[in-house]
Short mmCIF file of C-alpha atoms in Angstrom, two decimals:
data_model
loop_
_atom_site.label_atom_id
_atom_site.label_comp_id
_atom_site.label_asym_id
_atom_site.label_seq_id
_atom_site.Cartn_x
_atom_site.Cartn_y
_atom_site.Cartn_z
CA UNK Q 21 50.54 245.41 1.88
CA UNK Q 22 50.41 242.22 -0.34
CA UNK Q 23 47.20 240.30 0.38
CA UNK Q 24 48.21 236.34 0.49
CA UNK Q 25 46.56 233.88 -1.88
CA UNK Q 26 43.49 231.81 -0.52
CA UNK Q 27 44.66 228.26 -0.59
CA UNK Q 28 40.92 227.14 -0.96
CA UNK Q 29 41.40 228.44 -4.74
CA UNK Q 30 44.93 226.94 -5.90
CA UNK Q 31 43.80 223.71 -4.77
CA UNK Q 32 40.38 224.15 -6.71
CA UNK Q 33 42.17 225.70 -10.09
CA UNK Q 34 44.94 222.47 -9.93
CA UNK Q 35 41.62 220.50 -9.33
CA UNK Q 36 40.55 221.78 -12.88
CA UNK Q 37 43.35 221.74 -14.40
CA UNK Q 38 43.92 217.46 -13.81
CA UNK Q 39 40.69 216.83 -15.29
CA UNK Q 40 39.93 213.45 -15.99
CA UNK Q 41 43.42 213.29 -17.99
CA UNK Q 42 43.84 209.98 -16.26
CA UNK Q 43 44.38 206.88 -18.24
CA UNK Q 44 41.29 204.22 -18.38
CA UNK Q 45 40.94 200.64 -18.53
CA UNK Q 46 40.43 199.11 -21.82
CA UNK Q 47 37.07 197.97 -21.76
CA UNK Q 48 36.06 194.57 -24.02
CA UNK Q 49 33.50 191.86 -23.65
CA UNK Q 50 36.14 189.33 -24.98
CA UNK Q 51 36.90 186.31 -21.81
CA UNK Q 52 38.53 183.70 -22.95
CA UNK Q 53 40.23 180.92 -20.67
CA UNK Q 54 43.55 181.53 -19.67
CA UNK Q 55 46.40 178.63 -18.82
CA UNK Q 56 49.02 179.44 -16.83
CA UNK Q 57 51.92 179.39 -19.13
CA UNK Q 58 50.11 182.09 -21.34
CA UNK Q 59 49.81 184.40 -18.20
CA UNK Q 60 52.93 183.84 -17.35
CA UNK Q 61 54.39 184.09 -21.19
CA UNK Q 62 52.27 187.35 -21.27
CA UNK Q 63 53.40 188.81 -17.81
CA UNK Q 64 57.39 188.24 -18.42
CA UNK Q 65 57.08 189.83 -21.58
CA UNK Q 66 55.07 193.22 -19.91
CA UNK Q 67 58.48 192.76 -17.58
CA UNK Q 68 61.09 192.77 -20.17
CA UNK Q 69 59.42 196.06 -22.07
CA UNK Q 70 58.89 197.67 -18.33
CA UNK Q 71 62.53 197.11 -18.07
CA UNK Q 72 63.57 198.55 -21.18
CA UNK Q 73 61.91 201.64 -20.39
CA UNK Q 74 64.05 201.87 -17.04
CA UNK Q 75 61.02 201.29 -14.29
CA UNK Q 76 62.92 199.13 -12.40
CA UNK Q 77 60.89 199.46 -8.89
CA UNK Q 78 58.29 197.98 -11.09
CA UNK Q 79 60.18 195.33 -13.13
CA UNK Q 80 61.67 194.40 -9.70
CA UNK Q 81 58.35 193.61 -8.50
CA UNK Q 82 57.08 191.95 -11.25
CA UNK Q 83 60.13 189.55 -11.62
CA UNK Q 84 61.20 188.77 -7.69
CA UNK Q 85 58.04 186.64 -7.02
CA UNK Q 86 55.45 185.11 -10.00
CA UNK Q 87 52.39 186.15 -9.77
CA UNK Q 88 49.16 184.08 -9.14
CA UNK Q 89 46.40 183.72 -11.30
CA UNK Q 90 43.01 182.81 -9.35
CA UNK Q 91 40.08 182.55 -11.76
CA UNK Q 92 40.21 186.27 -13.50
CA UNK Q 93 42.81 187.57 -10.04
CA UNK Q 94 45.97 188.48 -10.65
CA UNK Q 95 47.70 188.48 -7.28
CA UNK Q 96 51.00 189.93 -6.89
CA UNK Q 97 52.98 189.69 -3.59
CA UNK Q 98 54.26 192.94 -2.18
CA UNK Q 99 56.82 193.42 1.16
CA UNK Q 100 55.70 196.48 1.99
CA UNK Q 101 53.34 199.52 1.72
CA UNK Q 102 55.54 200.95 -1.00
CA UNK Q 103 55.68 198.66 -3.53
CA UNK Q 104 52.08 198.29 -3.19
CA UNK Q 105 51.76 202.13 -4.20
CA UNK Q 106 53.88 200.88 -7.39
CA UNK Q 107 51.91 198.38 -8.00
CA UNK Q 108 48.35 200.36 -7.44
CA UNK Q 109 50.09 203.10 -9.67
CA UNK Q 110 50.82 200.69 -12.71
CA UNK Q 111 47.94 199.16 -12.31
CA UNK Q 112 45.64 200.52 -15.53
CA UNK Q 113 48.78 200.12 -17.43
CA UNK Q 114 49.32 196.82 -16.70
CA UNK Q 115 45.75 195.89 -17.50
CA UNK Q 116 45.62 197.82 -20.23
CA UNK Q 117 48.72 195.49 -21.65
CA UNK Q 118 47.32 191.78 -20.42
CA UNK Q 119 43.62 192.67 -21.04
CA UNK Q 120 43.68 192.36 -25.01
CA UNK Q 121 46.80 190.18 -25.33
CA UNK Q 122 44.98 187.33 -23.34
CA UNK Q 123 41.86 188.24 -24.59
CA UNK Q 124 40.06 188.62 -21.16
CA UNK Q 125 38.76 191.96 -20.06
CA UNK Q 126 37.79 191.00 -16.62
CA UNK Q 127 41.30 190.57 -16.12
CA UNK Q 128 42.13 192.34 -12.28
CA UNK Q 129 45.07 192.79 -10.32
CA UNK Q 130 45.85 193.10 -6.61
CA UNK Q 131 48.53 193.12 -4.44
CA UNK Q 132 48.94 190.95 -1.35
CA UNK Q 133 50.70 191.70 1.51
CA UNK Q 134 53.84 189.00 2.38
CA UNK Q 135 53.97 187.80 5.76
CA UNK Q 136 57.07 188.64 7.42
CA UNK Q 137 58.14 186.62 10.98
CA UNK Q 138 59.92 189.29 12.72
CA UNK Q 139 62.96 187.96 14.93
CA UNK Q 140 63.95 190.25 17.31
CA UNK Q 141 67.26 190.06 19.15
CA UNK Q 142 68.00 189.24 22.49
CA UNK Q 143 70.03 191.86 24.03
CA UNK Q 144 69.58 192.08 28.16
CA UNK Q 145 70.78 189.24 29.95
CA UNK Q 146 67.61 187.94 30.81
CA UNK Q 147 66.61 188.07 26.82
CA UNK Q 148 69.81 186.16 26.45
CA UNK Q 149 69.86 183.68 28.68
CA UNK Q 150 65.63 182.63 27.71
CA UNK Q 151 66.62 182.26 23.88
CA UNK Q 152 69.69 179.92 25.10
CA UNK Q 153 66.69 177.81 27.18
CA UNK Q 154 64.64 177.81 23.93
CA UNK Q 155 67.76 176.07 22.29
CA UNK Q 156 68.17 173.83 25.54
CA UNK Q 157 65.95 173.50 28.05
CA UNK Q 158 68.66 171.55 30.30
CA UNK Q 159 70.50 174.92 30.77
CA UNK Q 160 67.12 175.99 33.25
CA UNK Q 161 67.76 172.83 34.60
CA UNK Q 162 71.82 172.95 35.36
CA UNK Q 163 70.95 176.74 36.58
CA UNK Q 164 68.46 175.59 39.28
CA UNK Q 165 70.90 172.70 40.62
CA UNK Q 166 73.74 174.74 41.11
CA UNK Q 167 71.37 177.09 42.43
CA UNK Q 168 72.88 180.15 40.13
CA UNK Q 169 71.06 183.46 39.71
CA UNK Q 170 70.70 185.71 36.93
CA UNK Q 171 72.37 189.52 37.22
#
C-alpha cells in the first residue's frame, strides 16, 4: 500500500525553493524635494507603461483617483480589500520606478481605504413609509389626524 506524502515536507521544499527570489527596493541616499506636478508627471507616465504591458487592475487604480503626496507618502485611494492586494503587490515595483526618477529614496506608498455611505433600501412597509417622513415630516403629521394606521 502507497504511503501518502507528509505535507509538513512539500510545504518546507516549496519554502526552499522561493528563496529570497523576491524583488527589493532600490535603495539610495538621494532626497530631493518633490512638487506636485513632477509626482504627478512621474506617476502618469508609470500608468501609461503599466498599461502598455496590459495590467489594467493596476493602471485602473492608478488612473481613477490621483494620488496624494504627503511629505515622502504616497497615498493611493482603494474601494476595497482587493485592489489594495494590487496595490500592496505592485508596490516594490512601483517604488522601484518613482524612487530614482524623482530622485528620493524615501519615497513610500500606501493605500487608503475610501469611505463608502451605504444606502440601504426600504423594502417593508414600515421601512417605506419612515424614509417618506424623512422626505416630509408632515406625512407623520396628516397620518396622526386622520388617525390612519400602518399594516
Amino acid at each position: 500500500m502507497p504511503s501518502l506524502p507528509d505535507l509538513n515536507s512539500i510545504f518546507e521544499s516549496k519554502i526552499e525553493e522561493q528563496g529570497d527570489n523576491e524583488p527589493s527596493l532600490v535603495k539610495g541616499t538621494e532626497q530631493e524635494e518633490i512638487t506636485h506636478e513632477q509626482f504627478i508627471q512621474a506617476w502618469k507616465a508609470l500608468a501609461n507603461q503599466i498599461k502598455k504591458e496590459n495590467k489594467i487592475n493596476l493602471y485602473t487604480l492608478m488612473t481613477a483617483v490621483p494620488p496624494k503626496l504627503v511629505a515622502n507618502k504616497i497615498e493611493v485611494e482603494v474601494e476595497n480589500m482587493v485592489q489594495m492586494d494590487v496595490l500592496n503587490t505592485a508596490k516594490i515595483d512601483v517604488l522601484n520606478y518613482l524612487r530614482p526618477v524623482l530622485r528620493n529614496f524615501s519615497l513610500d506608498l500606501h493605500g487608503v481605504i475610501m469611505a463608502h455611505d451605504v444606502v440601504r433600501k426600504p423594502y417593508t412597509s414600515q421601512e417605506k413609509y419612515q424614509a417618506m417622513v424623512q422626505k416630509n415630516p408632515l406625512l407623520e403629521t396628516l397620518r396622526k389626524e386622520l388617525n390612519l394606521g400602518l399594516s
